[in-house]
PDB file of C-alpha atoms in Angstrom:
ATOM      1  CA  MET A   1     110.400  40.823 209.476  1.00 90.00           C
ATOM      2  CA  LEU A   2     111.932  42.640 212.434  1.00 92.00           C
ATOM      3  CA  ARG A   3     112.359  39.400 214.409  1.00 90.00           C
ATOM      4  CA  TYR A   4     114.083  37.747 211.451  1.00 88.00           C
ATOM      5  CA  THR A   5     116.380  40.770 211.093  1.00 93.00           C
ATOM      6  CA  GLN A   6     117.185  40.640 214.807  1.00 91.00           C
ATOM      7  CA  ALA A   7     117.943  36.905 214.577  1.00 88.00           C
ATOM      8  CA  LEU A   8     120.199  37.488 211.564  1.00 90.00           C
ATOM      9  CA  ILE A   9     122.090  40.298 213.322  1.00 93.00           C
ATOM     10  CA  ALA A  10     122.528  38.040 216.375  1.00 89.00           C
ATOM     11  CA  GLN A  11     123.946  35.311 214.129  1.00 88.00           C
ATOM     12  CA  ILE A  12     126.334  37.719 212.400  1.00 90.00           C
ATOM     13  CA  SER A  13     127.540  39.112 215.735  1.00 91.00           C
ATOM     14  CA  GLN A  14     128.016  35.657 217.254  1.00 89.00           C
ATOM     15  CA  THR A  15     129.862  34.416 214.150  1.00 88.00           C
ATOM     16  CA  ALA A  16     132.228  37.396 214.247  1.00 89.00           C
ATOM     17  CA  ALA A  17     133.051  36.694 217.894  1.00 90.00           C
ATOM     18  CA  CYS A  18     133.366  32.962 217.167  1.00 89.00           C
ATOM     19  CA  ASN A  19     135.821  33.557 214.329  1.00 84.00           C
ATOM     20  CA  ARG A  20     137.998  35.608 216.665  1.00 89.00           C
ATOM     21  CA  LEU A  21     137.894  33.401 219.758  1.00 91.00           C
ATOM     22  CA  HIS A  22     137.572  29.742 218.758  1.00 94.00           C
ATOM     23  CA  VAL A  23     139.863  27.284 217.024  1.00 95.00           C
ATOM     24  CA  LEU A  24     139.123  26.123 213.489  1.00 96.00           C
ATOM     25  CA  GLU A  25     137.961  22.633 214.510  1.00 96.00           C
ATOM     26  CA  GLN A  26     135.285  24.140 216.789  1.00 96.00           C
ATOM     27  CA  ARG A  27     134.234  26.624 214.094  1.00 96.00           C
ATOM     28  CA  LEU A  28     134.000  23.870 211.479  1.00 97.00           C
ATOM     29  CA  ALA A  29     131.837  21.779 213.810  1.00 97.00           C
ATOM     30  CA  ARG A  30     129.600  24.814 214.472  1.00 95.00           C
ATOM     31  CA  TRP A  31     129.276  25.589 210.787  1.00 95.00           C
ATOM     32  CA  LEU A  32     128.429  21.973 209.876  1.00 97.00           C
ATOM     33  CA  LEU A  33     125.735  21.980 212.568  1.00 95.00           C
ATOM     34  CA  GLU A  34     124.302  25.212 211.174  1.00 91.00           C
ATOM     35  CA  VAL A  35     124.230  23.805 207.641  1.00 94.00           C
ATOM     36  CA  GLN A  36     122.643  20.587 208.879  1.00 94.00           C
ATOM     37  CA  ASP A  37     120.004  22.568 210.757  1.00 89.00           C
ATOM     38  CA  ARG A  38     119.133  24.564 207.619  1.00 88.00           C
ATOM     39  CA  VAL A  39     119.082  21.700 205.082  1.00 92.00           C
ATOM     40  CA  GLU A  40     117.603  19.215 207.575  1.00 91.00           C
ATOM     41  CA  SER A  41     119.893  16.387 206.545  1.00 94.00           C
ATOM     42  CA  ASN A  42     122.966  14.573 207.862  1.00 96.00           C
ATOM     43  CA  GLU A  43     124.315  14.407 204.300  1.00 96.00           C
ATOM     44  CA  LEU A  44     125.955  17.643 203.187  1.00 96.00           C
ATOM     45  CA  PRO A  45     127.289  18.137 199.644  1.00 95.00           C
ATOM     46  CA  LEU A  46     130.183  20.469 200.518  1.00 95.00           C
ATOM     47  CA  THR A  47     133.678  20.842 199.141  1.00 94.00           C
ATOM     48  CA  GLN A  48     136.660  21.831 201.258  1.00 93.00           C
ATOM     49  CA  GLU A  49     137.148  24.851 199.012  1.00 95.00           C
ATOM     50  CA  PHE A  50     133.600  26.062 199.703  1.00 96.00           C
ATOM     51  CA  ILE A  51     133.931  25.439 203.451  1.00 96.00           C
ATOM     52  CA  ALA A  52     137.250  27.297 203.496  1.00 96.00           C
ATOM     53  CA  ALA A  53     135.626  30.287 201.785  1.00 95.00           C
ATOM     54  CA  MET A  54     132.703  30.247 204.230  1.00 93.00           C
ATOM     55  CA  LEU A  55     135.001  30.059 207.270  1.00 93.00           C
ATOM     56  CA  GLY A  56     137.567  32.495 205.853  1.00 92.00           C
ATOM     57  CA  VAL A  57     140.499  30.092 206.170  1.00 95.00           C
ATOM     58  CA  ARG A  58     142.847  28.193 203.882  1.00 96.00           C
ATOM     59  CA  ARG A  59     141.704  24.888 202.435  1.00 95.00           C
ATOM     60  CA  ALA A  60     144.599  23.091 204.166  1.00 96.00           C
ATOM     61  CA  GLY A  61     143.170  24.166 207.527  1.00 96.00           C
ATOM     62  CA  VAL A  62     139.771  22.714 206.625  1.00 95.00           C
ATOM     63  CA  THR A  63     141.476  19.472 205.571  1.00 95.00           C
ATOM     64  CA  GLN A  64     143.192  19.134 208.960  1.00 96.00           C
ATOM     65  CA  ALA A  65     140.087  20.034 210.981  1.00 96.00           C
ATOM     66  CA  ALA A  66     137.868  17.666 208.941  1.00 96.00           C
ATOM     67  CA  GLN A  67     140.440  14.875 209.368  1.00 96.00           C
ATOM     68  CA  LYS A  68     140.313  15.278 213.159  1.00 96.00           C
ATOM     69  CA  LEU A  69     136.518  15.077 213.140  1.00 97.00           C
ATOM     70  CA  GLN A  70     136.636  12.060 210.830  1.00 96.00           C
ATOM     71  CA  GLU A  71     139.272  10.253 212.923  1.00 97.00           C
ATOM     72  CA  SER A  72     137.047  10.821 215.958  1.00 96.00           C
ATOM     73  CA  GLY A  73     134.139   9.115 214.169  1.00 97.00           C
ATOM     74  CA  ILE A  74     132.030  12.288 214.185  1.00 97.00           C
ATOM     75  CA  ILE A  75     131.812  12.775 210.414  1.00 97.00           C
ATOM     76  CA  SER A  76     132.745  10.887 207.295  1.00 96.00           C
ATOM     77  CA  TYR A  77     134.213  12.871 204.487  1.00 92.00           C
ATOM     78  CA  ASN A  78     134.668  11.910 200.857  1.00 90.00           C
ATOM     79  CA  ARG A  79     135.385  14.300 198.032  1.00 88.00           C
ATOM     80  CA  GLY A  80     132.623  16.910 198.143  1.00 90.00           C
ATOM     81  CA  HIS A  81     130.413  14.965 200.546  1.00 94.00           C
ATOM     82  CA  ILE A  82     130.205  15.143 204.339  1.00 96.00           C
ATOM     83  CA  LYS A  83     128.013  12.880 206.424  1.00 97.00           C
ATOM     84  CA  ILE A  84     127.388  13.637 210.074  1.00 97.00           C
ATOM     85  CA  LEU A  85     127.724  10.331 211.908  1.00 97.00           C
ATOM     86  CA  ASN A  86     127.273  11.507 215.495  1.00 96.00           C
ATOM     87  CA  GLN A  87     125.222  14.647 216.144  1.00 93.00           C
ATOM     88  CA  GLN A  88     125.869  14.767 219.894  1.00 95.00           C
ATOM     89  CA  ARG A  89     129.633  14.443 219.522  1.00 96.00           C
ATOM     90  CA  LEU A  90     129.642  17.093 216.786  1.00 97.00           C
ATOM     91  CA  GLU A  91     127.814  19.438 219.158  1.00 95.00           C
ATOM     92  CA  ALA A  92     130.367  18.607 221.864  1.00 95.00           C
ATOM     93  CA  ALA A  93     133.229  19.357 219.433  1.00 96.00           C
ATOM     94  CA  SER A  94     131.608  22.669 218.537  1.00 94.00           C
ATOM     95  CA  CYS A  95     131.886  25.837 220.564  1.00 91.00           C
ATOM     96  CA  GLU A  96     128.868  27.203 222.429  1.00 91.00           C
ATOM     97  CA  CYS A  97     128.121  29.562 219.526  1.00 90.00           C
ATOM     98  CA  PHE A  98     125.909  27.058 217.678  1.00 89.00           C
ATOM     99  CA  ARG A  99     123.579  26.623 220.647  1.00 91.00           C
ATOM    100  CA  THR A 100     123.557  30.368 221.321  1.00 91.00           C
ATOM    101  CA  VAL A 101     122.476  31.211 217.766  1.00 88.00           C
ATOM    102  CA  ARG A 102     119.977  28.334 217.574  1.00 89.00           C
ATOM    103  CA  ASP A 103     118.403  29.394 220.873  1.00 90.00           C
ATOM    104  CA  GLN A 104     118.177  32.978 219.633  1.00 89.00           C
ATOM    105  CA  TYR A 105     116.473  31.873 216.398  1.00 86.00           C
ATOM    106  CA  ASP A 106     114.074  29.653 218.380  1.00 90.00           C
ATOM    107  CA  GLN A 107     113.227  32.499 220.755  1.00 91.00           C
ATOM    108  CA  LEU A 108     112.652  35.068 218.011  1.00 89.00           C
ATOM    109  CA  LEU A 109     111.132  32.944 215.245  1.00 88.00           C
ATOM    110  CA  GLY A 110     109.530  30.064 217.110  1.00 87.00           C
ATOM    111  CA  LYS A 111     111.050  26.764 218.077  1.00 83.00           C
ATOM    112  CA  LYS A 112     111.615  24.389 215.186  1.00 74.00           C
ATOM    113  CA  PRO A 113     110.457  20.839 216.060  1.00 71.00           C
ATOM    114  CA  ARG A 114     113.570  18.652 216.370  1.00 64.00           C
ATOM    115  CA  ASP A 115     114.239  15.027 217.174  1.00 61.00           C
ATOM    116  CA  SER A 116     116.232  15.270 220.392  1.00 52.00           C
ATOM    117  CA  ALA A 117     118.416  12.274 219.484  1.00 49.00           C
ATOM    118  CA  SER A 118     119.562  13.464 216.066  1.00 51.00           C
ATOM    119  CA  GLY A 119     118.909  17.198 216.112  1.00 56.00           C
ATOM    120  CA  LEU A 120     116.995  16.894 212.835  1.00 59.00           C
ATOM    121  CA  CYS A 121     113.545  18.328 212.487  1.00 52.00           C
ATOM    122  CA  CYS A 122     110.622  15.940 212.812  1.00 48.00           C
ATOM    123  CA  LYS A 123     109.726  16.360 209.123  1.00 48.00           C
ATOM    124  CA  GLN A 124     113.020  14.767 207.993  1.00 46.00           C
ATOM    125  CA  ARG A 125     112.785  11.997 210.582  1.00 45.00           C
ATOM    126  CA  THR A 126     109.351  10.930 209.360  1.00 43.00           C
ATOM    127  CA  GLU A 127     110.278  11.171 205.674  1.00 44.00           C
ATOM    128  CA  GLY A 128     113.067   8.757 205.788  1.00 44.00           C
TER     129      GLY A 128
END
């Protein structure tokens, strides 16, 4: 329980710093990667309103940041549905905060098996 608490505090601290230092497009990319890592899917049922609330920004800002990622071929976005098209490019568009938090979780809670090409865990890759 203490390791989980430490990992959670590390994530909260890193997110606070991220929100202060990085541009919205980087923060959106980081947040999408975190969601993908938790739900173990490239398909994310998320609305712009929900994302805006989670990132603490206006919905118009999420619209602009998502459009940039979509125009770059990194994600596809249709009303309430985001699909990650290119994991590596999404990680490149993100700030270093995603990798920092993921590494901290792996160190404290044990490394989650991931497919190196897609970033998804091996369970999802074998299921379909």
